C-alpha atoms as an extended CHARMM CRD file, in Angstrom:
* protein
*
       171  EXT
         1         1  MET       CA            -21.2750000000       -1.6320000000      -23.7580000000  PROA      1               0.0000000000
         2         2  ASP       CA            -17.6230000000       -1.2880000000      -22.8480000000  PROA      2               0.0000000000
         3         3  LYS       CA            -17.0740000000        2.0070000000      -21.0430000000  PROA      3               0.0000000000
         4         4  ASN       CA            -13.4250000000        2.1150000000      -22.1760000000  PROA      4               0.0000000000
         5         5  LYS       CA            -14.3730000000        2.4320000000      -25.8740000000  PROA      5               0.0000000000
         6         6  VAL       CA            -14.5170000000        5.9210000000      -27.3470000000  PROA      6               0.0000000000
         7         7  LEU       CA            -16.6550000000        6.4920000000      -30.4160000000  PROA      7               0.0000000000
         8         8  ILE       CA            -15.1270000000        8.8280000000      -32.9650000000  PROA      8               0.0000000000
         9         9  PRO       CA            -17.5240000000       10.5620000000      -35.3580000000  PROA      9               0.0000000000
        10        10  LEU       CA            -16.9710000000        9.3110000000      -38.8910000000  PROA      10              0.0000000000
        11        11  ASN       CA            -16.9550000000       11.8510000000      -41.7180000000  PROA      11              0.0000000000
        12        12  LEU       CA            -17.9350000000        9.8310000000      -44.8040000000  PROA      12              0.0000000000
        13        13  GLN       CA            -17.1160000000       12.7950000000      -47.0790000000  PROA      13              0.0000000000
        14        14  TYR       CA            -13.4640000000       12.2100000000      -46.1850000000  PROA      14              0.0000000000
        15        15  PHE       CA            -13.6200000000        8.9440000000      -48.1250000000  PROA      15              0.0000000000
        16        16  ALA       CA            -15.5140000000       10.3410000000      -51.1150000000  PROA      16              0.0000000000
        17        17  ASP       CA            -13.5660000000       11.0280000000      -54.2960000000  PROA      17              0.0000000000
        18        18  ALA       CA            -13.0850000000       14.7050000000      -55.0790000000  PROA      18              0.0000000000
        19        19  THR       CA            -14.9700000000       15.8260000000      -58.1790000000  PROA      19              0.0000000000
        20        20  MET       CA            -14.8820000000       18.8880000000      -60.3670000000  PROA      20              0.0000000000
        21        21  HSD       CA            -17.0120000000       21.8370000000      -59.3210000000  PROA      21              0.0000000000
        22        22  ALA       CA            -19.6010000000       22.9580000000      -61.8810000000  PROA      22              0.0000000000
        23        23  ARG       CA            -18.1150000000       26.4750000000      -61.8400000000  PROA      23              0.0000000000
        24        24  ASP       CA            -14.9200000000       25.0740000000      -63.3810000000  PROA      24              0.0000000000
        25        25  ALA       CA            -16.6320000000       24.0800000000      -66.6380000000  PROA      25              0.0000000000
        26        26  ILE       CA            -15.6610000000       26.6290000000      -69.2810000000  PROA      26              0.0000000000
        27        27  HSD       CA            -18.6000000000       28.6090000000      -70.6570000000  PROA      27              0.0000000000
        28        28  GLY       CA            -18.5010000000       28.2740000000      -74.4530000000  PROA      28              0.0000000000
        29        29  ALA       CA            -19.2130000000       31.9280000000      -75.2600000000  PROA      29              0.0000000000
        30        30  GLN       CA            -16.6070000000       33.3510000000      -72.8990000000  PROA      30              0.0000000000
        31        31  GLY       CA            -13.5740000000       33.7040000000      -75.0640000000  PROA      31              0.0000000000
        32        32  VAL       CA            -12.1720000000       35.6360000000      -77.9730000000  PROA      32              0.0000000000
        33        33  ALA       CA            -10.6100000000       34.8810000000      -81.3430000000  PROA      33              0.0000000000
        34        34  TRP       CA             -8.2910000000       36.9750000000      -83.4950000000  PROA      34              0.0000000000
        35        35  VAL       CA             -7.3660000000       36.4580000000      -87.1480000000  PROA      35              0.0000000000
        36        36  THR       CA             -4.0840000000       37.7760000000      -88.5670000000  PROA      36              0.0000000000
        37        37  ILE       CA             -4.0540000000       38.0890000000      -92.3680000000  PROA      37              0.0000000000
        38        38  ASP       CA             -1.1440000000       39.7090000000      -94.2340000000  PROA      38              0.0000000000
        39        39  GLY       CA             -0.0210000000       41.4890000000      -91.0600000000  PROA      39              0.0000000000
        40        40  ASN       CA             -3.5130000000       42.8500000000      -90.2820000000  PROA      40              0.0000000000
        41        41  ARG       CA             -5.0410000000       41.6460000000      -87.0130000000  PROA      41              0.0000000000
        42        42  TYR       CA             -8.8490000000       41.4200000000      -86.8170000000  PROA      42              0.0000000000
        43        43  LYS       CA            -10.9830000000       40.5340000000      -83.8170000000  PROA      43              0.0000000000
        44        44  PHE       CA            -13.1660000000       37.6860000000      -85.0530000000  PROA      44              0.0000000000
        45        45  ALA       CA            -16.1740000000       39.2880000000      -83.3300000000  PROA      45              0.0000000000
        46        46  GLN       CA            -18.7440000000       37.5890000000      -85.5630000000  PROA      46              0.0000000000
        47        47  LEU       CA            -17.5660000000       34.0890000000      -84.6520000000  PROA      47              0.0000000000
        48        48  ILE       CA            -20.2820000000       31.6560000000      -83.5410000000  PROA      48              0.0000000000
        49        49  ASN       CA            -18.1000000000       28.5740000000      -83.1590000000  PROA      49              0.0000000000
        50        50  LEU       CA            -14.6790000000       27.2980000000      -84.1060000000  PROA      50              0.0000000000
        51        51  GLU       CA            -13.1310000000       23.8750000000      -83.7520000000  PROA      51              0.0000000000
        52        52  ALA       CA             -9.5550000000       22.8990000000      -84.5960000000  PROA      52              0.0000000000
        53        53  ARG       CA             -8.3670000000       19.3070000000      -84.4690000000  PROA      53              0.0000000000
        54        54  SER       CA             -5.0720000000       17.4510000000      -84.5110000000  PROA      54              0.0000000000
        55        55  GLU       CA             -5.2730000000       13.8970000000      -85.8290000000  PROA      55              0.0000000000
        56        56  LYS       CA             -2.4210000000       11.4160000000      -85.7240000000  PROA      56              0.0000000000
        57        57  THR       CA             -1.6880000000        9.4450000000      -88.8670000000  PROA      57              0.0000000000
        58        58  LYS       CA             -0.8310000000        5.8650000000      -88.0090000000  PROA      58              0.0000000000
        59        59  THR       CA              0.6700000000        2.8960000000      -89.8130000000  PROA      59              0.0000000000
        60        60  LYS       CA             -0.3680000000       -0.7010000000      -89.0990000000  PROA      60              0.0000000000
        61        61  ILE       CA              2.6990000000       -2.6500000000      -88.0090000000  PROA      61              0.0000000000
        62        62  PRO       CA              2.7820000000       -6.4560000000      -88.3970000000  PROA      62              0.0000000000
        63        63  ILE       CA              4.3670000000       -8.1550000000      -85.3850000000  PROA      63              0.0000000000
        64        64  MET       CA              5.6500000000      -11.7220000000      -85.5270000000  PROA      64              0.0000000000
        65        65  GLY       CA              3.9460000000      -13.9420000000      -82.9610000000  PROA      65              0.0000000000
        66        66  GLN       CA              0.8280000000      -11.7430000000      -82.6820000000  PROA      66              0.0000000000
        67        67  VAL       CA             -2.4150000000      -12.1210000000      -84.5930000000  PROA      67              0.0000000000
        68        68  GLY       CA             -3.1390000000       -8.4050000000      -84.3180000000  PROA      68              0.0000000000
        69        69  LYS       CA             -1.1320000000       -5.5750000000      -85.7900000000  PROA      69              0.0000000000
        70        70  GLY       CA              0.3210000000       -2.7320000000      -83.7860000000  PROA      70              0.0000000000
        71        71  ASN       CA             -0.2250000000        0.9400000000      -84.5300000000  PROA      71              0.0000000000
        72        72  LYS       CA              2.6540000000        3.3650000000      -84.9220000000  PROA      72              0.0000000000
        73        73  ALA       CA              2.1260000000        7.1140000000      -85.0860000000  PROA      73              0.0000000000
        74        74  THR       CA              3.8010000000        8.4460000000      -88.2430000000  PROA      74              0.0000000000
        75        75  GLY       CA              2.6130000000       12.0470000000      -88.4170000000  PROA      75              0.0000000000
        76        76  LEU       CA             -0.0490000000       14.6390000000      -87.7080000000  PROA      76              0.0000000000
        77        77  GLU       CA             -2.7630000000       16.3140000000      -89.7490000000  PROA      77              0.0000000000
        78        78  TYR       CA             -4.4830000000       19.5250000000      -88.6670000000  PROA      78              0.0000000000
        79        79  SER       CA             -7.9510000000       20.6890000000      -89.6870000000  PROA      79              0.0000000000
        80        80  GLY       CA            -10.7270000000       22.8860000000      -88.4320000000  PROA      80              0.0000000000
        81        81  SER       CA            -14.0250000000       24.5860000000      -89.1180000000  PROA      81              0.0000000000
        82        82  ALA       CA            -15.5480000000       27.9420000000      -88.2600000000  PROA      82              0.0000000000
        83        83  THR       CA            -19.1100000000       29.2440000000      -88.3330000000  PROA      83              0.0000000000
        84        84  PHE       CA            -19.7500000000       32.9620000000      -88.0680000000  PROA      84              0.0000000000
        85        85  HSD       CA            -22.2710000000       35.6520000000      -88.8800000000  PROA      85              0.0000000000
        86        86  PHE       CA            -22.4730000000       36.5630000000      -92.5690000000  PROA      86              0.0000000000
        87        87  ASN       CA            -21.2350000000       40.1400000000      -92.1260000000  PROA      87              0.0000000000
        88        88  THR       CA            -17.5780000000       40.1320000000      -93.1630000000  PROA      88              0.0000000000
        89        89  SER       CA            -15.9700000000       39.8930000000      -96.5830000000  PROA      89              0.0000000000
        90        90  ILE       CA            -12.3870000000       39.1940000000      -95.5050000000  PROA      90              0.0000000000
        91        91  PHE       CA            -12.5780000000       35.4570000000      -96.1570000000  PROA      91              0.0000000000
        92        92  ARG       CA            -14.3860000000       35.8590000000      -99.5010000000  PROA      92              0.0000000000
        93        93  LYS       CA            -11.6420000000       38.3130000000     -100.4860000000  PROA      93              0.0000000000
        94        94  MET       CA             -9.1040000000       35.5100000000      -99.9350000000  PROA      94              0.0000000000
        95        95  LEU       CA            -11.0090000000       33.2870000000     -102.3490000000  PROA      95              0.0000000000
        96        96  LEU       CA            -11.3460000000       36.1260000000     -104.8550000000  PROA      96              0.0000000000
        97        97  HSD       CA             -7.6160000000       36.8690000000     -104.6110000000  PROA      97              0.0000000000
        98        98  TYR       CA             -6.8330000000       33.1980000000     -105.2740000000  PROA      98              0.0000000000
        99        99  GLN       CA             -9.2400000000       33.1710000000     -108.2380000000  PROA      99              0.0000000000
       100       100  GLU       CA             -7.7000000000       36.2790000000     -109.7740000000  PROA      100             0.0000000000
       101       101  THR       CA             -3.9920000000       35.6480000000     -109.0750000000  PROA      101             0.0000000000
       102       102  GLY       CA             -3.4990000000       31.9720000000     -108.1990000000  PROA      102             0.0000000000
       103       103  GLU       CA             -1.7630000000       33.1650000000     -104.9850000000  PROA      103             0.0000000000
       104       104  ASP       CA             -3.0670000000       31.4660000000     -101.8700000000  PROA      104             0.0000000000
       105       105  THR       CA             -3.4560000000       33.2640000000      -98.5410000000  PROA      105             0.0000000000
       106       106  TYR       CA             -2.2460000000       31.8150000000      -95.2610000000  PROA      106             0.0000000000
       107       107  PHE       CA             -3.2560000000       33.3230000000      -91.9300000000  PROA      107             0.0000000000
       108       108  ASP       CA             -3.1640000000       32.6930000000      -88.1820000000  PROA      108             0.0000000000
       109       109  ILE       CA             -6.0590000000       32.3160000000      -85.7440000000  PROA      109             0.0000000000
       110       110  GLN       CA             -5.5700000000       32.9540000000      -82.0240000000  PROA      110             0.0000000000
       111       111  VAL       CA             -8.2300000000       31.5380000000      -79.7030000000  PROA      111             0.0000000000
       112       112  THR       CA             -8.4180000000       32.3460000000      -75.9870000000  PROA      112             0.0000000000
       113       113  ASN       CA            -10.8040000000       30.5500000000      -73.6300000000  PROA      113             0.0000000000
       114       114  GLU       CA            -11.3400000000       32.3880000000      -70.3490000000  PROA      114             0.0000000000
       115       115  ASP       CA            -14.2490000000       32.0020000000      -67.9440000000  PROA      115             0.0000000000
       116       116  GLY       CA            -13.7800000000       34.2330000000      -64.9080000000  PROA      116             0.0000000000
       117       117  SER       CA            -15.8400000000       31.9460000000      -62.6560000000  PROA      117             0.0000000000
       118       118  SER       CA            -13.5000000000       28.9940000000      -63.2380000000  PROA      118             0.0000000000
       119       119  GLN       CA            -10.3350000000       28.5270000000      -61.2200000000  PROA      119             0.0000000000
       120       120  VAL       CA             -8.4690000000       27.0650000000      -64.2160000000  PROA      120             0.0000000000
       121       121  GLY       CA             -7.6810000000       30.4890000000      -65.6690000000  PROA      121             0.0000000000
       122       122  ARG       CA             -7.2170000000       30.8630000000      -69.4070000000  PROA      122             0.0000000000
       123       123  GLN       CA             -5.8450000000       28.9590000000      -72.3590000000  PROA      123             0.0000000000
       124       124  THR       CA             -4.6060000000       30.5280000000      -75.5690000000  PROA      124             0.0000000000
       125       125  THR       CA             -4.0330000000       28.5080000000      -78.7200000000  PROA      125             0.0000000000
       126       126  ILE       CA             -2.5230000000       29.8640000000      -81.9260000000  PROA      126             0.0000000000
       127       127  LEU       CA             -3.3190000000       28.0340000000      -85.1610000000  PROA      127             0.0000000000
       128       128  ALA       CA             -0.4820000000       28.8670000000      -87.5440000000  PROA      128             0.0000000000
       129       129  ASP       CA             -0.5480000000       29.0040000000      -91.3360000000  PROA      129             0.0000000000
       130       130  CYS       CA             -4.2900000000       28.4040000000      -91.7270000000  PROA      130             0.0000000000
       131       131  ASN       CA             -5.6310000000       27.9400000000      -95.2420000000  PROA      131             0.0000000000
       132       132  ILE       CA             -9.3530000000       27.8790000000      -96.0240000000  PROA      132             0.0000000000
       133       133  ASP       CA            -10.6850000000       25.0170000000      -98.1360000000  PROA      133             0.0000000000
       134       134  GLY       CA            -13.4090000000       27.1710000000      -99.6810000000  PROA      134             0.0000000000
       135       135  GLY       CA            -16.3710000000       29.1770000000      -98.5270000000  PROA      135             0.0000000000
       136       136  ILE       CA            -19.7050000000       30.7890000000      -99.2350000000  PROA      136             0.0000000000
       137       137  VAL       CA            -19.4710000000       33.3370000000     -102.0520000000  PROA      137             0.0000000000
       138       138  ALA       CA            -23.0600000000       34.6650000000     -101.8910000000  PROA      138             0.0000000000
       139       139  LEU       CA            -26.0080000000       33.9250000000      -99.6000000000  PROA      139             0.0000000000
       140       140  LEU       CA            -29.6920000000       34.7910000000      -99.3140000000  PROA      140             0.0000000000
       141       141  ASP       CA            -32.3480000000       33.0840000000      -97.1800000000  PROA      141             0.0000000000
       142       142  ALA       CA            -35.8630000000       34.5330000000      -96.8310000000  PROA      142             0.0000000000
       143       143  ASP       CA            -36.6150000000       32.2360000000      -93.8670000000  PROA      143             0.0000000000
       144       144  ALA       CA            -33.4700000000       33.0430000000      -91.9010000000  PROA      144             0.0000000000
       145       145  GLU       CA            -33.5240000000       35.2510000000      -88.8340000000  PROA      145             0.0000000000
       146       146  TYR       CA            -29.8430000000       35.8980000000      -89.5250000000  PROA      146             0.0000000000
       147       147  LEU       CA            -27.3200000000       34.6280000000      -92.0610000000  PROA      147             0.0000000000
       148       148  GLU       CA            -24.4410000000       32.3330000000      -91.1520000000  PROA      148             0.0000000000
       149       149  ASP       CA            -21.1770000000       31.9020000000      -93.0040000000  PROA      149             0.0000000000
       150       150  SER       CA            -18.7120000000       29.0480000000      -92.5780000000  PROA      150             0.0000000000
       151       151  PHE       CA            -15.5150000000       27.5200000000      -93.8600000000  PROA      151             0.0000000000
       152       152  ASP       CA            -13.3520000000       24.4820000000      -93.2950000000  PROA      152             0.0000000000
       153       153  PHE       CA             -9.6130000000       24.9550000000      -93.0780000000  PROA      153             0.0000000000
       154       154  THR       CA             -6.2970000000       23.2690000000      -92.5570000000  PROA      154             0.0000000000
       155       155  PHE       CA             -3.3340000000       24.5640000000      -90.5700000000  PROA      155             0.0000000000
       156       156  GLU       CA              0.3100000000       23.6080000000      -90.3240000000  PROA      156             0.0000000000
       157       157  ARG       CA              0.9640000000       23.6730000000      -86.5670000000  PROA      157             0.0000000000
       158       158  PHE       CA             -0.3440000000       25.0470000000      -83.2920000000  PROA      158             0.0000000000
       159       159  GLU       CA              1.1680000000       26.7530000000      -80.2930000000  PROA      159             0.0000000000
       160       160  MET       CA             -0.1860000000       27.0190000000      -76.7540000000  PROA      160             0.0000000000
       161       161  PRO       CA              1.4150000000       30.0350000000      -75.0540000000  PROA      161             0.0000000000
       162       162  GLU       CA             -1.1260000000       29.9030000000      -72.1970000000  PROA      162             0.0000000000
       163       163  GLU       CA             -2.5970000000       26.7560000000      -70.7100000000  PROA      163             0.0000000000
       164       164  PHE       CA             -5.2680000000       26.0270000000      -68.1360000000  PROA      164             0.0000000000
       165       165  LYS       CA             -4.1650000000       25.4370000000      -64.5510000000  PROA      165             0.0000000000
       166       166  THR       CA             -4.6220000000       21.9270000000      -63.1880000000  PROA      166             0.0000000000
       167       167  LEU       CA             -7.7180000000       21.5770000000      -61.0330000000  PROA      167             0.0000000000
       168       168  PRO       CA             -6.9310000000       20.7370000000      -57.3940000000  PROA      168             0.0000000000
       169       169  GLU       CA             -9.2270000000       17.7030000000      -57.6940000000  PROA      169             0.0000000000
       170       170  MET       CA             -6.9190000000       16.2410000000      -60.3370000000  PROA      170             0.0000000000
       171       171  GLN       CA             -3.8790000000       16.1320000000      -58.0530000000  PROA      171             0.0000000000
């Protein structure tokens, strides 16, 4: 062995790709939602789950010289769903009001995700001008441990006044 050679310890972790820490996954139950209807703000405390989606509408575009068509975004559509404990009448009252008057009710939902163990902080999303598609009017279930209510809805736009921080591993 050559006495002039110096062996340097090799740290293989240096070459490993950084990955997300498990603590940075957002716990699904750690958050809060608020509903604002006709100027009244309610904490949506009975919420079990809520999902809001934005879907692009696209048009197929023929392109000369290509056998396949391209796709051009031409708009957005917003929809969502909520499941919650069957212990509030505020959404049924919207349906009743529409039945009795023909006047529809639009409302906002504010959702904040915040898990204190994650370093990403919090994200707040506001779903503006929500409109329920329908809902449960009455419910009984002798086998149920508890009753669940739900509705699907559309909304006109969303805002994101607070967003998650970028994880260091992403940079």
